[in-house]
XYZ file of C-alpha atoms in Angstrom:
622
model
C 20.704 106.939 219.124
C 23.766 109.191 219.168
C 24.334 111.721 216.682
C 28.147 110.842 215.446
C 30.875 113.470 216.409
C 32.134 115.536 212.875
C 35.934 115.748 213.591
C 37.777 119.043 213.775
C 39.921 119.363 210.144
C 44.084 119.892 211.178
C 44.762 123.214 209.101
C 48.221 122.724 210.237
C 48.660 119.148 209.100
C 47.404 119.939 205.531
C 49.795 122.984 205.031
C 52.599 120.750 205.668
C 51.674 118.319 203.214
C 50.739 121.059 200.677
C 53.812 122.836 201.015
C 55.887 119.011 201.084
C 54.440 118.216 198.048
C 55.030 121.606 196.575
C 58.668 121.637 197.272
C 58.667 118.000 195.581
C 56.725 119.347 192.574
C 59.181 122.294 192.424
C 62.199 120.002 192.350
C 60.888 117.431 189.919
C 60.262 120.688 187.383
C 63.794 122.358 187.780
C 65.144 118.828 187.334
C 63.141 118.422 184.088
C 63.838 121.793 183.088
C 68.027 121.401 183.822
C 67.602 117.931 181.763
C 66.330 120.084 178.710
C 68.534 122.520 179.132
C 71.347 120.286 178.979
C 70.057 117.930 175.808
C 69.516 121.564 174.363
C 72.894 122.117 175.272
C 74.261 118.503 173.905
C 72.507 118.856 170.638
C 72.714 122.709 169.875
C 76.078 123.426 171.155
C 77.824 119.717 171.802
C 76.755 117.953 168.916
C 75.788 120.543 166.818
C 78.122 119.501 163.750
C 77.290 116.044 164.035
C 73.732 116.679 163.363
C 74.218 119.576 160.976
C 76.192 117.114 159.225
C 73.169 114.215 159.862
C 71.369 116.871 158.253
C 72.640 117.972 155.321
C 73.341 114.129 154.451
C 69.030 113.651 154.496
C 68.659 116.874 152.226
C 72.494 116.920 150.523
C 73.598 114.063 147.882
C 76.313 113.554 146.231
C 75.550 111.627 142.992
C 78.719 110.371 141.030
C 79.271 110.908 137.161
C 80.504 108.498 134.994
C 83.478 110.061 132.688
C 82.915 109.099 128.950
C 85.218 106.233 127.745
C 88.202 107.419 125.167
C 87.434 106.341 121.600
C 89.841 103.919 119.515
C 90.632 105.216 115.589
C 92.678 103.797 113.084
C 95.981 105.045 111.766
C 93.713 107.116 109.245
C 91.426 108.355 112.075
C 88.522 105.781 111.160
C 86.619 105.722 114.404
C 86.929 101.816 115.667
C 85.250 101.848 119.091
C 83.155 104.700 120.166
C 80.165 104.987 122.460
C 76.420 104.855 122.236
C 73.884 105.664 123.920
C 70.811 103.051 125.330
C 68.293 102.974 127.794
C 68.346 100.414 130.649
C 65.728 99.302 133.367
C 67.868 100.016 137.016
C 67.122 99.528 140.417
C 68.055 100.305 143.742
C 67.985 97.478 145.855
C 67.859 99.648 149.372
C 64.746 101.353 147.966
C 62.831 98.315 147.171
C 61.303 96.919 149.721
C 60.308 93.428 148.150
C 62.627 92.379 145.234
C 60.633 89.031 143.990
C 57.633 90.483 144.016
C 58.965 93.567 141.866
C 61.259 91.697 139.292
C 57.536 89.232 138.811
C 55.555 92.531 138.372
C 58.151 93.863 136.334
C 58.156 90.404 134.292
C 54.354 91.052 133.682
C 55.083 94.327 131.701
C 58.242 93.684 129.970
C 60.430 90.719 128.684
C 62.830 89.720 131.258
C 64.599 86.094 130.601
C 65.986 83.800 133.169
C 69.661 84.973 132.367
C 69.195 88.541 133.135
C 67.339 87.804 136.579
C 69.903 85.636 137.622
C 72.545 88.213 136.194
C 70.977 90.619 138.386
C 70.617 88.877 141.397
C 74.176 87.882 141.382
C 74.937 91.529 140.947
C 72.228 92.823 143.874
C 74.870 90.401 146.136
C 77.911 91.846 144.901
C 77.130 95.676 144.929
C 76.503 97.364 147.658
C 72.584 97.962 148.087
C 72.562 101.775 147.179
C 73.787 101.134 143.803
C 71.774 101.455 140.655
C 72.314 98.139 139.114
C 70.400 97.117 135.770
C 68.180 94.484 135.264
C 67.906 94.479 131.354
C 69.922 96.727 128.751
C 69.017 98.394 125.304
C 65.761 98.828 126.129
C 63.415 99.629 122.708
C 60.995 102.741 122.365
C 58.105 100.451 123.187
C 59.832 99.088 126.514
C 60.793 102.673 127.533
C 57.013 103.782 127.706
C 55.676 100.872 129.615
C 58.241 101.685 132.384
C 57.193 105.421 132.425
C 53.616 104.718 132.227
C 54.352 102.522 135.452
C 57.151 103.868 137.247
C 54.770 104.770 140.101
C 54.661 101.490 141.039
C 57.488 100.878 141.879
C 59.984 102.954 144.119
C 63.488 102.759 143.268
C 62.746 101.279 139.534
C 63.940 103.613 136.938
C 64.813 103.994 133.366
C 68.339 105.594 132.747
C 70.290 106.511 129.816
C 73.602 105.723 129.580
C 76.637 105.380 127.175
C 77.318 101.989 125.755
C 80.507 100.326 124.389
C 80.013 99.903 120.359
C 82.264 98.085 117.710
C 81.291 99.121 114.301
C 83.688 96.750 112.381
C 82.652 93.689 114.762
C 84.971 90.941 113.998
C 87.361 92.640 112.540
C 89.670 94.120 114.866
C 88.400 92.003 117.854
C 91.570 90.686 119.501
C 93.300 93.809 119.004
C 90.420 95.763 120.615
C 89.344 93.678 122.734
C 86.621 94.819 124.171
C 84.410 96.083 127.996
C 82.358 94.419 130.453
C 80.590 94.454 133.426
C 82.850 94.708 136.514
C 83.137 91.392 138.319
C 83.441 90.714 141.966
C 87.265 89.933 141.569
C 87.827 92.975 139.454
C 86.250 95.390 142.252
C 88.453 93.526 144.856
C 91.499 94.279 142.367
C 90.282 97.994 141.809
C 89.550 98.318 145.936
C 93.260 96.964 146.490
C 95.154 99.577 144.146
C 93.143 102.547 145.676
C 90.871 102.669 142.399
C 87.591 101.894 143.507
C 86.931 105.856 144.437
C 86.960 106.115 140.451
C 84.770 103.790 139.286
C 81.849 104.599 141.639
C 79.684 105.572 138.735
C 81.192 102.944 136.332
C 79.950 99.507 135.336
C 82.247 98.443 132.498
C 86.279 97.508 132.840
C 88.291 96.572 129.456
C 88.319 92.314 129.747
C 91.070 91.717 127.015
C 93.024 93.778 124.490
C 93.878 97.059 124.120
C 90.779 97.613 125.949
C 92.162 95.988 128.901
C 95.801 97.038 128.785
C 95.135 100.690 128.540
C 91.957 100.477 130.887
C 93.250 103.402 133.230
C 94.167 106.214 129.710
C 90.289 104.724 128.423
C 88.711 105.317 131.518
C 89.209 109.014 132.569
C 88.117 110.549 136.088
C 85.183 110.569 137.445
C 83.016 113.764 138.463
C 79.971 114.334 140.864
C 76.936 117.010 141.595
C 75.895 117.749 144.833
C 71.996 118.000 144.868
C 69.658 118.617 147.328
C 66.272 116.480 147.627
C 63.489 116.699 149.696
C 62.051 114.000 152.085
C 60.954 111.349 149.493
C 64.321 111.802 147.327
C 63.095 113.332 144.649
C 65.514 116.234 143.230
C 65.111 119.864 143.899
C 68.287 121.746 142.274
C 71.579 121.414 141.415
C 73.799 122.811 144.500
C 77.499 122.357 143.409
C 79.062 120.340 140.141
C 82.262 119.003 138.849
C 82.620 117.627 135.491
C 83.532 114.387 134.927
C 86.708 113.955 132.924
C 87.016 112.345 129.763
C 89.394 109.228 129.190
C 92.326 109.875 126.552
C 91.407 108.691 123.236
C 93.839 106.316 121.093
C 95.131 106.293 117.762
C 96.064 102.941 116.361
C 98.858 101.743 113.511
C 96.498 99.678 112.714
C 94.847 100.287 109.251
C 91.027 99.476 108.345
C 91.669 98.695 104.529
C 94.712 95.996 105.408
C 92.650 94.334 108.240
C 89.477 93.838 105.953
C 92.188 92.365 103.179
C 93.625 90.029 105.612
C 89.864 88.987 106.111
C 88.779 88.455 102.961
C 91.682 86.408 101.740
C 91.977 84.098 104.695
C 88.055 83.452 104.288
C 87.808 80.669 106.447
C 91.249 79.253 106.616
C 91.814 78.977 110.333
C 95.502 81.278 110.893
C 96.867 84.560 111.647
C 98.130 87.134 109.686
C 100.284 90.541 111.408
C 102.030 93.441 109.714
C 104.769 95.783 111.222
C 106.600 98.752 110.648
C 110.174 97.517 111.357
C 111.714 100.814 111.634
C 109.676 101.759 114.521
C 107.702 98.544 115.822
C 104.131 100.257 114.819
C 101.346 97.046 113.726
C 100.055 97.867 110.748
C 97.530 94.635 110.496
C 96.639 92.302 112.924
C 94.286 89.680 112.426
C 93.051 86.234 113.568
C 90.834 83.713 111.911
C 87.954 82.614 112.979
C 87.463 85.836 114.886
C 84.143 86.942 116.847
C 81.756 89.915 117.621
C 83.049 91.652 120.852
C 79.225 93.388 120.972
C 77.995 89.792 122.433
C 80.489 90.805 125.288
C 79.584 94.538 126.201
C 75.771 94.031 127.598
C 76.619 90.365 128.566
C 76.695 87.626 126.648
C 74.293 84.749 126.689
C 75.063 81.286 127.867
C 74.323 79.580 124.240
C 76.495 82.056 122.560
C 79.689 82.104 124.758
C 79.030 77.806 124.821
C 79.572 77.798 121.380
C 82.771 79.979 121.548
C 84.069 78.502 123.794
C 83.602 74.799 122.615
C 84.098 75.605 118.786
C 86.394 73.178 117.199
C 87.666 75.843 115.556
C 88.779 78.331 118.788
C 87.777 81.697 117.538
C 88.204 83.268 121.357
C 92.153 82.636 120.648
C 94.082 85.253 119.093
C 96.545 83.111 116.888
C 98.883 86.619 116.032
C 100.266 86.240 119.664
C 98.646 83.278 121.495
C 99.141 80.682 118.642
C 102.341 78.810 119.422
C 103.666 77.294 115.758
C 107.124 75.599 115.191
C 108.528 78.054 112.675
C 109.778 75.540 109.848
C 112.077 76.576 107.370
C 111.391 80.535 107.574
C 114.224 80.387 110.447
C 116.585 79.585 107.974
C 117.857 82.820 107.158
C 117.922 83.410 111.382
C 120.851 80.192 111.724
C 122.742 81.462 108.525
C 123.215 84.532 110.119
C 124.522 82.976 113.278
C 126.227 80.860 110.665
C 128.012 83.319 109.550
C 128.442 85.550 112.640
C 130.258 82.583 114.129
C 132.496 81.878 111.264
C 131.052 78.439 110.777
C 129.649 78.857 107.592
C 130.752 81.637 104.671
C 128.480 83.005 101.798
C 130.330 80.455 99.481
C 130.463 77.243 101.712
C 128.826 74.404 100.041
C 127.615 70.728 101.155
C 126.564 68.055 98.997
C 123.150 67.523 99.551
C 121.852 63.671 98.538
C 118.357 64.131 99.382
C 119.170 63.532 103.686
C 120.987 64.261 106.406
C 123.113 61.336 108.135
C 124.519 61.741 112.034
C 128.194 60.082 112.624
C 127.189 56.139 113.553
C 123.319 56.850 113.136
C 121.158 54.594 111.092
C 118.415 57.264 110.731
C 117.966 59.510 108.277
C 116.824 63.165 108.354
C 115.334 63.906 104.560
C 115.354 66.933 103.261
C 112.032 68.342 101.379
C 113.344 67.180 97.978
C 113.501 63.569 97.980
C 116.677 63.216 95.301
C 118.245 66.496 97.154
C 119.417 69.513 95.457
C 123.452 68.423 94.715
C 125.844 70.820 95.492
C 124.525 73.710 97.709
C 125.606 76.788 98.924
C 124.262 79.439 101.222
C 122.114 81.068 98.890
C 121.022 78.250 97.089
C 120.531 77.031 100.571
C 117.489 79.384 101.684
C 116.345 80.480 98.113
C 115.311 76.916 97.447
C 114.747 76.126 101.323
C 117.427 73.440 101.039
C 116.840 71.243 104.606
C 120.433 69.182 104.502
C 122.115 72.455 104.420
C 120.874 73.803 107.704
C 120.406 70.357 109.476
C 124.491 69.862 109.138
C 125.071 74.142 109.855
C 122.717 73.129 113.191
C 124.659 70.061 114.528
C 127.906 72.622 113.723
C 126.495 75.333 115.995
C 124.853 73.278 118.659
C 122.117 73.653 120.674
C 123.718 76.077 122.968
C 124.561 78.526 120.328
C 121.372 78.366 118.716
C 119.587 79.208 121.930
C 121.099 81.713 123.237
C 121.127 83.886 119.682
C 117.766 82.953 119.410
C 116.669 84.037 122.065
C 118.536 87.595 121.190
C 116.035 87.267 118.056
C 113.210 87.378 120.382
C 112.157 83.997 120.103
C 111.260 82.390 123.547
C 109.966 85.326 125.108
C 107.088 87.694 124.839
C 107.500 90.980 122.333
C 106.127 93.101 124.892
C 103.135 94.187 122.708
C 100.511 96.152 124.419
C 97.986 93.202 124.943
C 97.886 91.296 127.661
C 97.352 88.046 125.909
C 100.561 86.799 124.641
C 102.619 83.163 124.606
C 105.881 83.448 124.634
C 106.543 80.330 122.596
C 109.270 77.944 123.279
C 112.700 78.349 122.420
C 114.580 75.139 123.209
C 118.064 74.448 125.347
C 119.890 71.892 127.681
C 118.203 73.520 130.725
C 114.630 73.433 129.367
C 114.357 70.142 128.464
C 115.870 69.149 131.491
C 113.154 70.905 133.113
C 110.745 69.587 131.217
C 111.228 66.283 129.948
C 113.935 65.418 132.921
C 116.449 64.421 129.764
C 119.798 65.513 128.401
C 120.013 66.524 125.404
C 120.592 64.665 122.865
C 122.808 66.057 119.000
C 119.582 64.136 117.513
C 117.329 67.155 118.912
C 119.363 70.008 117.210
C 118.829 68.209 114.009
C 114.966 68.848 113.399
C 115.509 71.900 115.387
C 117.868 73.871 112.730
C 114.663 73.223 110.079
C 112.258 75.357 112.567
C 110.640 72.053 114.050
C 110.902 69.400 117.046
C 110.047 71.451 120.607
C 110.328 75.250 118.698
C 107.319 77.327 118.474
C 106.418 80.575 117.808
C 104.229 83.654 117.474
C 103.579 85.132 114.252
C 104.077 88.246 115.975
C 107.369 86.952 117.071
C 108.411 85.986 113.755
C 107.667 89.316 112.799
C 110.156 90.938 115.339
C 112.884 88.758 114.814
C 113.006 89.393 110.927
C 112.789 92.869 112.212
C 116.104 92.527 113.969
C 117.839 91.091 111.004
C 116.570 94.526 109.110
C 117.658 96.295 111.724
C 120.611 95.351 111.959
C 120.912 93.269 115.372
C 117.980 96.149 116.893
C 114.936 95.038 118.280
C 111.382 96.688 118.042
C 108.950 96.320 120.458
C 105.921 95.964 118.690
C 102.818 98.544 119.709
C 99.460 98.880 118.186
C 98.619 102.316 120.082
C 101.207 104.848 118.152
C 99.196 107.977 120.102
C 97.194 109.399 123.180
C 94.795 112.698 122.084
C 92.605 114.515 124.315
C 91.065 117.865 124.197
C 94.605 119.684 124.352
C 96.993 117.826 122.462
C 98.120 114.261 120.853
C 101.002 112.445 122.311
C 102.973 110.059 120.054
C 103.811 106.746 121.179
C 106.900 105.706 119.988
C 108.859 103.132 122.273
C 113.004 103.486 121.019
C 114.691 100.113 119.321
C 116.555 97.693 121.283
C 119.833 96.983 121.080
C 120.020 93.087 121.399
C 123.024 91.821 118.940
C 126.316 92.963 118.684
C 127.047 92.919 114.850
C 130.267 91.214 114.116
C 130.120 91.806 110.636
C 127.426 94.299 108.869
C 128.242 92.475 105.128
C 126.955 89.126 106.796
C 123.666 91.087 107.248
C 123.628 91.481 104.030
C 123.990 88.483 102.745
C 120.771 86.968 104.529
C 118.949 89.588 103.075
C 119.887 89.259 100.135
C 119.324 85.696 100.204
C 115.644 86.613 101.406
C 115.380 88.796 98.003
C 116.416 85.864 96.034
C 113.812 83.726 97.439
C 111.411 85.966 95.978
C 112.946 87.080 92.654
C 115.093 84.245 91.483
C 112.994 81.081 88.964
C 113.089 78.698 91.074
C 112.943 80.716 94.852
C 110.393 78.581 97.014
C 108.370 82.061 97.200
C 109.397 83.679 93.667
C 105.556 82.695 91.994
C 103.173 84.523 94.657
C 104.812 87.860 93.592
C 105.792 87.802 90.049
C 104.129 91.044 88.726
C 104.676 93.147 91.646
C 104.875 96.504 91.587
C 107.270 96.332 94.435
C 110.860 94.685 95.593
C 109.905 92.103 98.501
C 112.100 89.456 100.041
C 110.715 86.320 102.059
C 111.275 83.189 103.226
C 108.854 80.339 103.240
C 108.281 77.700 105.743
C 105.926 74.072 105.951
C 105.360 72.863 109.603
C 104.934 69.166 109.517
C 102.838 68.039 112.021
C 102.367 64.578 111.756
C 104.969 62.142 112.167
C 105.690 59.958 108.901
C 107.704 57.165 108.537
C 111.189 57.194 106.895
C 110.431 55.704 103.602
C 106.681 56.671 103.665
C 105.520 59.843 101.497
C 103.567 62.391 102.501
C 99.879 62.001 101.509
C 97.885 64.846 102.645
C 94.850 63.488 101.884
C 95.653 60.527 104.018
C 96.315 62.488 106.842
C 93.758 63.805 109.281
C 92.829 67.747 108.129
C 93.810 68.863 111.879
C 97.248 66.851 111.375
C 98.286 68.417 107.634
C 101.262 70.776 107.240
C 101.261 74.297 108.537
C 101.708 77.005 105.779
C 104.452 79.818 107.092
C 105.632 83.130 105.482
C 108.208 85.856 106.601
C 108.797 88.841 104.272
C 109.666 92.338 103.933
C 109.200 95.267 101.392
C 110.647 97.356 99.428
C 113.971 95.457 99.487
C 116.428 98.549 99.587
C 114.452 100.480 102.583
C 112.405 98.046 104.102
C 108.987 99.779 105.277
C 106.525 96.314 106.468
C 107.732 93.191 107.797
C 104.602 90.433 107.433
C 104.053 87.021 108.902
C 101.869 84.416 107.821
C 100.695 81.295 109.450
C 97.929 79.420 107.929
C 96.946 76.147 109.882
C 96.815 72.627 108.338
C 97.389 74.458 104.938
C 99.660 72.461 103.371
C 103.614 74.409 101.542
C 104.114 77.569 102.487
C 105.483 78.344 99.167
C 102.217 78.139 97.775
C 99.751 79.051 100.221
C 100.982 81.570 103.284
C 103.109 83.345 100.500
C 100.040 84.668 98.101
C 98.301 85.433 101.215
C 101.105 87.781 102.173
C 100.932 88.865 98.207
C 97.738 89.921 98.990
C 98.519 91.908 101.980
C 101.147 93.441 100.541
C 99.408 94.718 97.767
C 97.158 95.844 98.919
C 99.640 97.984 101.386
C 101.747 99.442 98.205
C 98.912 100.587 96.693
C 96.337 102.023 98.843
C 98.784 104.605 100.338
C 98.884 103.193 103.639
C 102.438 103.983 103.829
C 102.006 107.492 102.583
C 103.587 108.819 106.059
C 106.246 107.077 105.555
């Protein structure tokens, strides 16, 4: 068997192969080294700023700080709206991996009702996931301790101490102050549209109604922030920089706690409204609508049960009767109509008419009755207002005509909003030819003017409008803008809020205005005056006018019987007044729903309010 020949190794070929591989390897190394150098250049030179910013973002966080909401005081400095500390259970959605499981686990530790959970989940959808959202507010000490002991189990869950709005007088000032509540989606969109959203980055509440809403910007303040350094777990290491929040402005009202309490006490369960105002500058002194409700229910979120009770109550406590309640003014507008008659020379102070107890239009069989069935006999202007003779004003209204009445009363402020510093206000109705055509597609008839002349028919007004219109008479043609806020203050200064009087009526004869004031004075002071009994023994010199607004139609020959009519259809009682007569510092309007006669019901209410005003030194600053 032959031996296998051993092949001779080709050293030259192997050397060439090695050199070829070495060159390729070197090129790969050089290429990779170039890539590394290029990436290092990109990272450290070209993209340095971007990565530096990202690094800082991971290490440094900007934490917004909500400003303290401004406080609200009455005219004597009594606190009406304050900020109280509360503990709340808060969650950051982006830090929670399994929200349903987390909520279920928390519910095993503390009580959570379905409404709180539903409200929380609704906010999670509406707000940014990195925002902290309250699951339950007003935790008690036990709940705080339980959450603190178990907090290690719940990343993104914490107990936070915050300031919450509180109204110490409960339902006494609700319709004036309003209340705050959580910012909803619509309000957040509006803030973004107005460019104000950044200032609300740490705020959760916003004014919903009343002064809290009207002066939201002033009360809210300016947001502050902290730049803080955190570790890789998000825990705070140190504060790098801090810009403090600027608290909202405090607001000072013309309202008086004592007057409000008096209004509440005298109204008791009676539905109605009382407003008192300084006619010289429009500062509102009393502003009470009854029934009312506790605004604290809304601050942290009202339950559906409580809200439905308020919403569906037959007594409508959510309605602000001072500015939203619209009532026929009844005979309270007779002084205003008489003034128009004097200024247009339609009547004089000595003009007399015969009152048989009714008024009839020419060629019309219908009798428009006077409240005194047998009539007042011969009646002049003084007697017509003092004893509230309807027949005198039926005749005067027809002579004046709807056009002059509508135009003049519009200047007095009827049929338009008063401009008071809350948004919840109705304009009422000051009817005219154009209004009836637009509303009912009918012409204006002379028969429409007759009941209008005693404040009935289509004419409706708010109690605040009545107070303003009465002030126009006292100011001889100048109309004040009613305002609840009399001043703003911060740490530096207190700035008054005093709107100017607006001239609205050119006085033809100043004596006519004094005549009207004299007739209102006699209504209170003279025996037989419709408000005389209510003010017997008063220590101040008052003037006024009563009104009784009929709500249910009565057959022409029938007699009004309150007991035979549904309680909600009985007459409204109205009153306007002012004091002192020679230098008025307060004007008052009272509206009582289904209470009966104005002289026997509304005037005594006004007497109680004015008694307090002049005895308690409310006007001591005048």
